[in-house]
Short mmCIF file of C-alpha atoms in Angstrom, two decimals:
data_model
loop_
_atom_site.label_atom_id
_atom_site.label_comp_id
_atom_site.label_asym_id
_atom_site.label_seq_id
_atom_site.Cartn_x
_atom_site.Cartn_y
_atom_site.Cartn_z
CA MET I 1 -13.40 9.11 13.48
CA GLU I 2 -16.00 11.16 15.32
CA ALA I 3 -16.53 8.25 17.71
CA LEU I 4 -12.90 8.53 18.78
CA LYS I 5 -12.94 12.33 19.11
CA ASN I 6 -16.09 12.52 21.23
CA CYS I 7 -15.61 9.42 23.35
CA ASP I 8 -15.03 9.55 27.10
CA HIS I 9 -14.08 5.87 27.31
CA ARG I 10 -11.02 5.27 25.18
CA VAL I 11 -7.45 4.12 25.50
CA VAL I 12 -4.46 5.44 23.58
CA GLY I 13 -1.24 3.58 22.86
CA THR I 14 -0.31 0.08 21.81
CA LYS I 15 0.01 -1.44 25.30
CA GLN I 16 -3.39 -0.16 26.42
CA VAL I 17 -5.06 -1.23 23.16
CA LEU I 18 -3.62 -4.76 23.42
CA ARG I 19 -4.76 -4.93 27.05
CA ALA I 20 -8.28 -3.80 26.07
CA LEU I 21 -8.43 -6.36 23.26
CA ASN I 22 -7.25 -9.18 25.51
CA GLY I 23 -9.75 -8.12 28.17
CA GLY I 24 -12.62 -8.05 25.68
CA ILE I 25 -13.48 -4.41 26.37
CA ALA I 26 -12.45 -2.82 23.05
CA ALA I 27 -15.44 -1.93 20.86
CA ARG I 28 -13.43 -0.51 17.92
CA VAL I 29 -9.71 -0.10 17.28
CA PHE I 30 -8.05 2.72 15.33
CA LEU I 31 -4.70 1.80 13.80
CA ALA I 32 -2.21 4.07 12.00
CA LYS I 33 -1.09 2.83 8.59
CA ASP I 34 2.46 4.10 9.20
CA ALA I 35 2.87 2.33 12.55
CA ASP I 36 5.88 0.06 13.03
CA GLY I 37 5.31 -3.21 11.14
CA PHE I 38 5.54 -5.38 14.26
CA ILE I 39 3.01 -3.27 16.15
CA TYR I 40 0.70 -2.98 13.14
CA HIS I 41 0.58 -6.73 12.54
CA ARG I 42 0.29 -7.61 16.24
CA VAL I 43 -2.69 -5.30 16.83
CA ASN I 44 -4.34 -6.21 13.53
CA ALA I 45 -3.99 -9.96 14.22
CA LEU I 46 -5.50 -9.63 17.69
CA CYS I 47 -8.39 -7.60 16.26
CA GLU I 48 -9.08 -10.39 13.77
CA GLU I 49 -8.87 -12.99 16.52
CA THR I 50 -11.29 -11.10 18.78
CA LYS I 51 -13.49 -9.97 15.84
CA THR I 52 -13.04 -6.32 16.81
CA PRO I 53 -13.60 -3.82 13.97
CA VAL I 54 -10.55 -1.84 12.87
CA THR I 55 -10.52 1.64 11.35
CA MET I 56 -7.35 2.62 9.53
CA VAL I 57 -5.94 6.12 9.97
CA ASP I 58 -3.36 7.47 7.51
CA THR I 59 -0.67 8.58 9.97
CA MET I 60 0.33 8.25 13.59
CA GLN I 61 0.36 12.05 13.83
CA GLU I 62 -3.25 12.24 12.63
CA LEU I 63 -4.30 9.57 15.13
CA GLY I 64 -2.56 11.45 17.95
CA LYS I 65 -4.48 14.61 17.03
CA LEU I 66 -7.79 12.69 16.91
CA CYS I 67 -7.08 11.45 20.43
CA ALA I 68 -6.13 14.97 21.60
CA VAL I 69 -2.69 13.86 22.79
CA GLY I 70 0.43 15.83 22.05
CA VAL I 71 2.35 12.89 20.55
CA LYS I 72 2.06 10.46 17.66
CA THR I 73 0.25 7.23 18.45
CA ALA I 74 0.13 3.92 16.61
CA ALA I 75 -3.16 2.64 18.04
CA ALA I 76 -6.21 3.72 20.01
CA ALA I 77 -9.46 2.04 20.99
CA VAL I 78 -12.98 3.01 21.97
CA LEU I 79 -14.13 0.92 24.91
CA LYS I 80 -17.47 -0.85 25.36
#
């Protein structure tokens, strides 16, 4: 969790995380357990495919706070 808080190179939001995974630049993904089922499974499946480690966060609200954004977020990633 500290890696996400103190990182200068990160992306926040499902679209940006999927783009980072597809581009091979995501070092670690953070995924909210209460994210929409479709989003959760899509991001998780791509992480497995690309062998990117995933850290689960309890809620989207908590993940949004960790990323210092004023909204809930389903996914975030630390970049290589």
